[in-house]
Short mmCIF file of C-alpha atoms and ligand atoms in Angstrom, two decimals:
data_model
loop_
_atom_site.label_atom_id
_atom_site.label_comp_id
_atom_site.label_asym_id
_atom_site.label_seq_id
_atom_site.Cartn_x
_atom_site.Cartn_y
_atom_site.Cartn_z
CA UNK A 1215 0.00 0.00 0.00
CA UNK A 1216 1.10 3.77 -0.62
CA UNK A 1217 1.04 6.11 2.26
CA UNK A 1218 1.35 9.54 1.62
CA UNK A 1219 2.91 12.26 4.07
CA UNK A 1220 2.78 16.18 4.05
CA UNK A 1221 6.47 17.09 4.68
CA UNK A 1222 9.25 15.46 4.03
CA UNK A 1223 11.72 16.10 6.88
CA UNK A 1224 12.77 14.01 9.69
CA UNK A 1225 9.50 12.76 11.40
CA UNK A 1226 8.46 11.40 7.37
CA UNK A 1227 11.70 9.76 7.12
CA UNK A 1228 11.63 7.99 10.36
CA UNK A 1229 7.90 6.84 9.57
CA UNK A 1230 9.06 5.50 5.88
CA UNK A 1231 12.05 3.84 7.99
CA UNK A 1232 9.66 1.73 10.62
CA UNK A 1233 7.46 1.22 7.32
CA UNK A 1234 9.38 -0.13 4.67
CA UNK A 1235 9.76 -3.08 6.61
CA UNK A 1236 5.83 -3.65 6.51
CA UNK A 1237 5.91 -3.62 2.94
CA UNK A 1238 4.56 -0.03 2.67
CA UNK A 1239 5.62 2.03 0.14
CA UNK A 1240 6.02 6.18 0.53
CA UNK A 1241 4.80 9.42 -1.68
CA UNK A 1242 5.83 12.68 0.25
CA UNK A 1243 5.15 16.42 -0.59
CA UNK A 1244 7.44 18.65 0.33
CA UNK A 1245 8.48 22.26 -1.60
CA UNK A 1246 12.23 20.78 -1.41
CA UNK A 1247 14.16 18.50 -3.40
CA UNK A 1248 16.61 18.21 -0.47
CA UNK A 1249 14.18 16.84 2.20
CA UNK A 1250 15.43 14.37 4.03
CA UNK A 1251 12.59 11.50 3.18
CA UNK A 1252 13.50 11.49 -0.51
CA UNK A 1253 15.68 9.02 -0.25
CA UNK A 1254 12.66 6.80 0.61
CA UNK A 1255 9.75 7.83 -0.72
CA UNK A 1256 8.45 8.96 -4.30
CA UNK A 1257 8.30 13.40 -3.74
CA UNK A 1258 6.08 15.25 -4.82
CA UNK A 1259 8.09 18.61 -5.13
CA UNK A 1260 5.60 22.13 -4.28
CA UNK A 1261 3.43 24.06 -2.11
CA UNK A 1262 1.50 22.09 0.14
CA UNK A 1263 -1.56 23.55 -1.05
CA UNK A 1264 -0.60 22.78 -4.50
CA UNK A 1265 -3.94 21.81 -5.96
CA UNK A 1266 -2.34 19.59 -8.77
CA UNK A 1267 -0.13 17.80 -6.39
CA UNK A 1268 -2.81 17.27 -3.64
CA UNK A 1269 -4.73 15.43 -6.93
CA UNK A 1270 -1.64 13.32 -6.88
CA UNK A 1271 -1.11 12.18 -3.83
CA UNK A 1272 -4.98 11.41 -3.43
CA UNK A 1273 -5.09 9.53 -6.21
CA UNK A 1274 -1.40 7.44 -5.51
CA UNK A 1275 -2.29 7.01 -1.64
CA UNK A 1276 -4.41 4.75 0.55
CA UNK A 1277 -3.79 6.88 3.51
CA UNK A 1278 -2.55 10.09 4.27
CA UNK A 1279 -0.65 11.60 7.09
CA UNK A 1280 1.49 14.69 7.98
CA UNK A 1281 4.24 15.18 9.85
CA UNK A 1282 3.64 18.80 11.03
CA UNK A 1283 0.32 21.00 12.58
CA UNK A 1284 0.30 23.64 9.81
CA UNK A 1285 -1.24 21.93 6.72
CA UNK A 1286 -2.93 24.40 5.08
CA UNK A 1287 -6.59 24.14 6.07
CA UNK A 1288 -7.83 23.28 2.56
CA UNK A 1289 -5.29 20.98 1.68
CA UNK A 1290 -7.09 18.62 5.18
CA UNK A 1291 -10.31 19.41 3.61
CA UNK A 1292 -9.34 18.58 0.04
CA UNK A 1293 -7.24 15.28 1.46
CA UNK A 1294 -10.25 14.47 3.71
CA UNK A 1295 -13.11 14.29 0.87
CA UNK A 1296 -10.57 12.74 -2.12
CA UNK A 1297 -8.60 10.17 0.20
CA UNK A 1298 -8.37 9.35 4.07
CA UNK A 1299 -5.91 11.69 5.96
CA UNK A 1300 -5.07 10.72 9.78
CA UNK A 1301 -5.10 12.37 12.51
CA UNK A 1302 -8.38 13.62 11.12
CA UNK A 1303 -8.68 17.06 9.76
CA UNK A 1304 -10.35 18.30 13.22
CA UNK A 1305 -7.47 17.54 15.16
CA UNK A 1306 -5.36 19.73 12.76
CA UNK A 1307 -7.71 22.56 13.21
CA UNK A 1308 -7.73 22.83 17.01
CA UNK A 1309 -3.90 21.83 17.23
CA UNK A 1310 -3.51 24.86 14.82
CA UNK A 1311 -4.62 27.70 16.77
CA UNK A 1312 -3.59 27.77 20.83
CA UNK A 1313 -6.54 29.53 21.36
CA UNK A 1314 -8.73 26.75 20.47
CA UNK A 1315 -6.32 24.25 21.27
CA UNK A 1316 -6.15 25.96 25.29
CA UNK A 1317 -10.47 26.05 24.75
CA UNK A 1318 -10.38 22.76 23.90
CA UNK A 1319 -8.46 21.58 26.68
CA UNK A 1320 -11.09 23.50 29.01
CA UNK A 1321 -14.51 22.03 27.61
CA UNK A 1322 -12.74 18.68 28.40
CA UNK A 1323 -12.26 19.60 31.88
CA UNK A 1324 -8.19 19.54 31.15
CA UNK A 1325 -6.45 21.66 33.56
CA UNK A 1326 -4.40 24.64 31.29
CA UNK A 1327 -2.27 27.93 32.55
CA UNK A 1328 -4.64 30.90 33.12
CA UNK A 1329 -5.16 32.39 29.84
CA UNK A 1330 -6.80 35.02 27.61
CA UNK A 1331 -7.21 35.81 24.08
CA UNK A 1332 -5.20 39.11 23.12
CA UNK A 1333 -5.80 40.84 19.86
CA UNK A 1334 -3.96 44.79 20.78
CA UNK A 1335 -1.66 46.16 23.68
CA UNK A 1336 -4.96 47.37 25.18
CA UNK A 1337 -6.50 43.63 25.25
CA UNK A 1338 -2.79 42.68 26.66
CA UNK A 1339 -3.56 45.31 29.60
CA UNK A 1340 -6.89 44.70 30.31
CA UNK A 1341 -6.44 40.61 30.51
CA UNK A 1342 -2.81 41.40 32.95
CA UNK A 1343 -4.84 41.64 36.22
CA UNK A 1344 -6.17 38.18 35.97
CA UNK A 1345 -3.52 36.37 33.94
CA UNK A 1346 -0.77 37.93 36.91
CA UNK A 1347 3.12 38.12 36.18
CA UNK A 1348 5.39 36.49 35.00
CA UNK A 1349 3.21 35.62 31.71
CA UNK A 1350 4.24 34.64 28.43
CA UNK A 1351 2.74 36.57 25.14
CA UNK A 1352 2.31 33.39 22.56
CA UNK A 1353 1.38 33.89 18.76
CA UNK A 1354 -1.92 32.03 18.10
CA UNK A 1355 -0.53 30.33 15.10
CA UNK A 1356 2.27 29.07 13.72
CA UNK A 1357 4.94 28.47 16.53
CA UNK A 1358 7.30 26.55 17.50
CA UNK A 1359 10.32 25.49 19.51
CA UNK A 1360 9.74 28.43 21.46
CA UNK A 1361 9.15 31.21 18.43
CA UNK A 1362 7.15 33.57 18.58
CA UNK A 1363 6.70 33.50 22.50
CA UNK A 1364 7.84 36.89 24.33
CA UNK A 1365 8.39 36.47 28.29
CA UNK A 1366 6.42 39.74 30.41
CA UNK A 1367 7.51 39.77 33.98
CA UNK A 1368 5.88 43.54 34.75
CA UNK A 1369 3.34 46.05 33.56
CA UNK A 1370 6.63 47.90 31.80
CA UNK A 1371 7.20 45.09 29.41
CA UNK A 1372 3.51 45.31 28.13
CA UNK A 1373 4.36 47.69 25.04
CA UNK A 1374 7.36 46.40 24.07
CA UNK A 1375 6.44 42.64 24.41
CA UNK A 1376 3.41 43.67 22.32
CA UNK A 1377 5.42 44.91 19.60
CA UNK A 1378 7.53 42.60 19.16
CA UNK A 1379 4.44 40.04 18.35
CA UNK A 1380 4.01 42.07 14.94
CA UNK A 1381 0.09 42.36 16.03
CA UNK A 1382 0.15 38.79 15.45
CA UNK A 1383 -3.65 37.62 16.90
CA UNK A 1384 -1.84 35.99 20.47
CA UNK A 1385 -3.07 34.33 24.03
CA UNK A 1386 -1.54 35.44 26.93
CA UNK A 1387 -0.59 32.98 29.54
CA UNK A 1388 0.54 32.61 33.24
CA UNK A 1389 3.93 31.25 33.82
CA UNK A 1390 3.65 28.12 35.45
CA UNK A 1391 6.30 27.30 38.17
CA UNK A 1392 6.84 23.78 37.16
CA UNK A 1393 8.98 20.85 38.49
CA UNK A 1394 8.80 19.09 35.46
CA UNK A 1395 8.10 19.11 31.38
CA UNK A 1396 6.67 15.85 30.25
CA UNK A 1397 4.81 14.47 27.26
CA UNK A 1398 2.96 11.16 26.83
CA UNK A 1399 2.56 9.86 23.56
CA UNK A 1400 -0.31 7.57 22.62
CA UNK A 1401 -1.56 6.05 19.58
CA UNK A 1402 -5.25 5.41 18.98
CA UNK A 1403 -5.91 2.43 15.48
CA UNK A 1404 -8.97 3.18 13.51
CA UNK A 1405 -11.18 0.75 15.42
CA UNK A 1406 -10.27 2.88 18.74
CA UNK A 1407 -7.68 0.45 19.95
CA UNK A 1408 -5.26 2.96 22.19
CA UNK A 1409 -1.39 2.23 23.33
CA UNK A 1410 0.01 4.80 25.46
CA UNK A 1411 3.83 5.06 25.76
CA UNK A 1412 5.66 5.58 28.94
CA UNK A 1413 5.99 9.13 29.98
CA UNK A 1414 8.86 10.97 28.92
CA UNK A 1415 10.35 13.52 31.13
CA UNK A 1416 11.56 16.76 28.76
CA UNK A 1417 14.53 19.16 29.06
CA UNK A 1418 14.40 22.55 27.02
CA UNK A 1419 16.87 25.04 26.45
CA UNK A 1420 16.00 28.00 24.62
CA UNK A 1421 12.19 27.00 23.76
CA UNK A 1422 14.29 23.87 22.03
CA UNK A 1423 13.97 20.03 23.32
CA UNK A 1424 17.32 19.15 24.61
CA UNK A 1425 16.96 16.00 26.00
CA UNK A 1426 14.04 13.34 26.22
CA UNK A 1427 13.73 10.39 28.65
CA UNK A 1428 11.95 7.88 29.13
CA UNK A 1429 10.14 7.07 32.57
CA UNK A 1430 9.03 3.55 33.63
CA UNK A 1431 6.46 3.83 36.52
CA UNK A 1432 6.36 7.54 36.54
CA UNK A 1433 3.42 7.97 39.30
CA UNK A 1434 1.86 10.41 36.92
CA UNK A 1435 1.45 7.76 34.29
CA UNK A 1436 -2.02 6.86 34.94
CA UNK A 1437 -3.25 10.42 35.16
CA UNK A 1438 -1.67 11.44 31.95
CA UNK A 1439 -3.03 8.66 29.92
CA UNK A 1440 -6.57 9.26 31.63
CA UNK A 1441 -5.85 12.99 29.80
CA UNK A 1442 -4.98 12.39 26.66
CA UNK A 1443 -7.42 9.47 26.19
CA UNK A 1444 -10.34 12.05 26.82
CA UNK A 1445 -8.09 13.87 24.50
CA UNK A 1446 -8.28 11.43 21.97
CA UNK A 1447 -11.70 10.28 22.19
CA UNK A 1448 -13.21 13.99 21.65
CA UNK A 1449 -11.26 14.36 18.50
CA UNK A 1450 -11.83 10.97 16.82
CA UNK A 1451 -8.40 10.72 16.98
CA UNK A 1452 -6.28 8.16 14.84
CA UNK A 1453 -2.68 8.20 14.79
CA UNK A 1454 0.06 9.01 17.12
CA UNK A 1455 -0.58 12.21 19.20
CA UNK A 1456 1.47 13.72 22.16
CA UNK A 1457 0.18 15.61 24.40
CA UNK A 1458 2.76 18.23 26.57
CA UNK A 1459 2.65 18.08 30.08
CA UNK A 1460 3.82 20.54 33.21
CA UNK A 1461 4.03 18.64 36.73
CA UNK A 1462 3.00 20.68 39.38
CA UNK A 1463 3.75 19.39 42.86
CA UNK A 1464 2.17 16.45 41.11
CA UNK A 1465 -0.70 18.15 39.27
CA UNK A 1466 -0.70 18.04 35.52
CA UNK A 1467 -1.26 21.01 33.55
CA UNK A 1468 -1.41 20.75 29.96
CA UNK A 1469 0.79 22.81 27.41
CA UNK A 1470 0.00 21.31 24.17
CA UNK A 1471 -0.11 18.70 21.56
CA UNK A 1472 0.62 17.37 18.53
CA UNK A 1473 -1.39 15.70 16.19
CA UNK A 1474 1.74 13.75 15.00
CA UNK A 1475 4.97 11.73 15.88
CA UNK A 1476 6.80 13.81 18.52
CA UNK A 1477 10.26 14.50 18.82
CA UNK A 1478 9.93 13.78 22.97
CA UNK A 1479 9.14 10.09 21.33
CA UNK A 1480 12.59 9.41 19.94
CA UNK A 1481 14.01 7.06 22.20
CA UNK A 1482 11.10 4.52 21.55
CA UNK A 1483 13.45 3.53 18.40
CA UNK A 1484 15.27 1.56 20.45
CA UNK A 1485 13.50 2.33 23.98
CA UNK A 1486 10.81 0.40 23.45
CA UNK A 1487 9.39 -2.62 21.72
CA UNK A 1488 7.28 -0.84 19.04
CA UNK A 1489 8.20 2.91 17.54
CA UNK A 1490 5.78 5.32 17.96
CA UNK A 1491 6.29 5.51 14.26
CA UNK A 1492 6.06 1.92 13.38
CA UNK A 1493 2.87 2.16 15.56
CA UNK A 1494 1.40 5.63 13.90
CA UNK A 1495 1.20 3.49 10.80
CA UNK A 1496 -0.45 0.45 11.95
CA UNK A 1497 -2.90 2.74 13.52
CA UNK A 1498 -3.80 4.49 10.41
CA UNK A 1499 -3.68 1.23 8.32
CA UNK A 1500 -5.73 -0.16 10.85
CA UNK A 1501 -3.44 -2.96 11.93
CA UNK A 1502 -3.04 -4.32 15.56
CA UNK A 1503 -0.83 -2.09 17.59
CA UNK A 1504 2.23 -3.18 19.13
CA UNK A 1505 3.35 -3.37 22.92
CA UNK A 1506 4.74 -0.13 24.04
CA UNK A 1507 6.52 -1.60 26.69
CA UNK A 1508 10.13 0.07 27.33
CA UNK A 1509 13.73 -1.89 26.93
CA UNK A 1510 15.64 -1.07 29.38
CA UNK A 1511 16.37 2.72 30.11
CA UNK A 1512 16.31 4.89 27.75
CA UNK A 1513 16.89 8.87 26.19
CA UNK A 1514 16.99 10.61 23.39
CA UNK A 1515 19.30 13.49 22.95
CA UNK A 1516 19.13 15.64 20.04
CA UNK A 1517 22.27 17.70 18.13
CA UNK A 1518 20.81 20.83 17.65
CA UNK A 1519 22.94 23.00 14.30
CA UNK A 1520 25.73 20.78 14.01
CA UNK A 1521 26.05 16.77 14.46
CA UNK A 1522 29.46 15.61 15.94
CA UNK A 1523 31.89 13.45 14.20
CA UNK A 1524 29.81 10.22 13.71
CA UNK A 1525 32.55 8.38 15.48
CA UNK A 1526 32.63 10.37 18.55
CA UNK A 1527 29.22 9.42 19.10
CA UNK A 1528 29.12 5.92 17.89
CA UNK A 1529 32.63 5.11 20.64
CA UNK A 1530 30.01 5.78 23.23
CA UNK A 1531 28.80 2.66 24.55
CA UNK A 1532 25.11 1.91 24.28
CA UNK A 1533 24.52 4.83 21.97
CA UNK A 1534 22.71 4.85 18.47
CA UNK A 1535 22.97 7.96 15.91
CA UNK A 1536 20.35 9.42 14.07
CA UNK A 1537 21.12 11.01 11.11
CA UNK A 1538 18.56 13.27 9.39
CA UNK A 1539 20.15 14.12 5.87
CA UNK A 1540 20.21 18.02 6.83
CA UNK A 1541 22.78 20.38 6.42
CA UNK A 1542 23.99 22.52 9.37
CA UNK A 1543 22.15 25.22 10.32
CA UNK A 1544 21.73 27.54 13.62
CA UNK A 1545 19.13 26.56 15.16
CA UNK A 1546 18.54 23.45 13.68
CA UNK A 1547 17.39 20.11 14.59
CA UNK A 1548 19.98 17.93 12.36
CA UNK A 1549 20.28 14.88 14.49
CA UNK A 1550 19.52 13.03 17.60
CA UNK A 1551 21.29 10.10 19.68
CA UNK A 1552 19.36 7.59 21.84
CA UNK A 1553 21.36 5.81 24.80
CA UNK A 1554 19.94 2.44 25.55
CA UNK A 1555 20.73 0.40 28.10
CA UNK A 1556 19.56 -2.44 30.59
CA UNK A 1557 22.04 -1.36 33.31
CA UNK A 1558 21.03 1.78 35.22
CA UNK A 1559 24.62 3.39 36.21
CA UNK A 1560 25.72 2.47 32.86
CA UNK A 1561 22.94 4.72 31.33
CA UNK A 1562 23.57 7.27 32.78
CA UNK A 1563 27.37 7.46 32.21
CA UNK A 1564 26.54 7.23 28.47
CA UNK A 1565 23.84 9.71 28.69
CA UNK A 1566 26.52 12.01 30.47
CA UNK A 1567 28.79 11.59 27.89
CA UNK A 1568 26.61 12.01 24.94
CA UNK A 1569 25.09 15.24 26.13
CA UNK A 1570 28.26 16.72 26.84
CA UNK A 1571 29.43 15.90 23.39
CA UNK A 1572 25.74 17.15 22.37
CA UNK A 1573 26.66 20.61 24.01
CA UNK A 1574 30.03 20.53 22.59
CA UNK A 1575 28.60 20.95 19.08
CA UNK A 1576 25.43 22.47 19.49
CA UNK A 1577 24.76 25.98 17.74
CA UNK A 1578 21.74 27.32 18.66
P1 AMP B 1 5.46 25.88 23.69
O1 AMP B 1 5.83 26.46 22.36
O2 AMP B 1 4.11 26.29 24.16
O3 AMP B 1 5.66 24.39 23.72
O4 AMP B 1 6.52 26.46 24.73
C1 AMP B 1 7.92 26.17 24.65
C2 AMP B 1 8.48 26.03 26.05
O5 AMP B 1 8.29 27.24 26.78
C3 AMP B 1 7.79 24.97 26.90
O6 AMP B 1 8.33 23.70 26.63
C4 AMP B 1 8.10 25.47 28.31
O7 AMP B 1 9.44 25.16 28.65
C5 AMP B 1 7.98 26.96 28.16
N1 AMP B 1 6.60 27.41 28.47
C6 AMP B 1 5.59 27.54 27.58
N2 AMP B 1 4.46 27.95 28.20
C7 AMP B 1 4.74 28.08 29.51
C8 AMP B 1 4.00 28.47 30.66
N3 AMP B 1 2.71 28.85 30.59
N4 AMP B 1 4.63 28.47 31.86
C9 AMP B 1 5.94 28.10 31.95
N5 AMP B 1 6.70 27.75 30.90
C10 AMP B 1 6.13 27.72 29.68
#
């Protein structure tokens, strides 16, 4: 069978890697020759509303999927009435907008940070006195890894904060003082079957995922799947989602999701006995999902601008390199390392090592 995938970057090229194997077969549209699925999949090179190419790819695919939030809305709605596109289109929509995505979260009864819709620095003033400071000014659309997010920590940061969102439609949100960043990914098959991966416990650094680990027996787990299963279940949901996380002094407050593989899902590679991209395609082919069970211990750590020479990774023990096909860049997510390991001391001497070397390189 063909599956088809908006974007061709990383996330397609890992699903097309956990797919090949299950005899699937890839067509990918992405406006680059360069992306780094091509080497596995059939491109379809243009716009992602590119009404001729959309015709394509509906006609040459079973299924489609997508490997980012921002699909053009009428690409989903052209996808959804010529072919089948998972996640659903619905998910896209609310995932799109943190507006609706934070409103979403609320009609579910889904605890969120205090937030308001702001739309001009007068909105920003008037919604202050109940949001409180520290806040964080967030675009409504379109960001990520931390862009388009301005910190306010007093009443004289208003204007300038303001300005530097462009008058980009925004939500303003209360800084919450958490303990922890963690993500649980899930996958829910066609016929509402639902895996849930063990949590994974999230480092940032500059708005950008540093490292992500996996937990076995987190005492959170139960409460996070109960979330993202209500999560799931109001959005029809097939696919792999993952759904962000702040611990609280044990409380969960949710950030955000994605309606898609997640980079916080790395390690499960090797951490676990099924990928969560091996199982985001038997969930949208509607074949039996596999045990999410973890191997061992497990993190991913990701080379942010630069990779390091292959073989300084690869002479740690326990490690395995992903390479994504990208050229440097600043800023850019080019590769990752997982460290897998049965041994717990061991682990975490390899994860040592590797994030040192990680920071070594990195050029963010
Ligand atoms: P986001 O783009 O919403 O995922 O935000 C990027 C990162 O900023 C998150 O992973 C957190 O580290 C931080 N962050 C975002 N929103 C909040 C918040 N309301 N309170 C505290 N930290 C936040």
């Amino acid at each position: 069978m063909t599956v088809g995938i908006l974007g061709g970057g990383q996330l397609a090229r890992m699903i097309a890697l956990a797919g090949i194997p299950l005899g699937q077969e890839f067509v990918v549209l992405d406006p680059s020759a360069e992306a780094g699925a091509v080497r596995l999949s059939h491109l379809l090179q243009g716009a992602y509303d590119d009404p001729a190419l959309l015709k394509k790819m509906a006609q040459q695919a079973a299924v489609v999927t997508y490997e980012f939030e921002n699909v053009p809305a009428t690409a989903a709605k052209y996808l959804t009435e010529h072919t089948t596109i998972y996640p659903p289109a619905k998910a896209l929509q609310i995932a799109q907008d943190r507006l609706v995505e934070k409103q979403h979260f609320q009609s579910l009864g889904i605890q969120t940070a205090p937030f308001a819709a702001v739309d001009n620095l007068d909105g920003l003033k008037q919604a202050m006195p109940s949001i409180g400071y520290p806040a964080i000014l967030k675009s409504r659309c379109m960001g990520y890894d931390g862009k388009g997010q301005v910190a306010i920590k007093s009443a004289e940061e208003l204007t300038d904060a303001w300005h530097k969102m462009q008058d980009a439609p925004s939500i303003v949100e209360g800084f919450i003082p958490f303990q922890r960043e963690v993500s649980i990914i899930a996958v829910r098959r066609v016929n509402g079957d639902t895996v849930f991966y063990p949590l994974s416990e999230n480092t940032h650094k500059g708005g950008i995922l540093r490292i992500a680990r996996c937990i076995s027996n987190d005492p959170l787990q139960t409460a996070a799947e109960n979330t993202v299963l209500k999560l799931m279940e109001s959005l029809d949901y097939v696919g792999t989602i993952a759904l962000e996380l702040f611990d609280v002094d044990g409380q969960l407050i949710a950030n955000e999701f994605a309606p898609r593989v997640h980079n916080s899902g790395h390690w499960s590679i090797e951490g676990s006995e099924t990928s969560q991209f091996e199982n985001h395609l038997r969930a949208i082919l509607d074949l039996p999902l596999g045990t999410t069970q973890s191997v061992g211990f497990s993190a991913m750590v990701n080379f942010i601008g630069n990779v390091p020479p292959e073989a300084s990774v690869l002479a740690i023990p326990h490690v395995h390199l992903q390479l994504y096909d990208k050229s440097p860049r600043k800023g850019r997510k080019v590769a990752h390392a997982t460290v897998r390991c049965d041994d717990e001391q061991r682990f975490n001497d390899a994860l040592t090592t590797l994030h040192e070397l990680a920071t070594q390189f990195d050029d963010s």
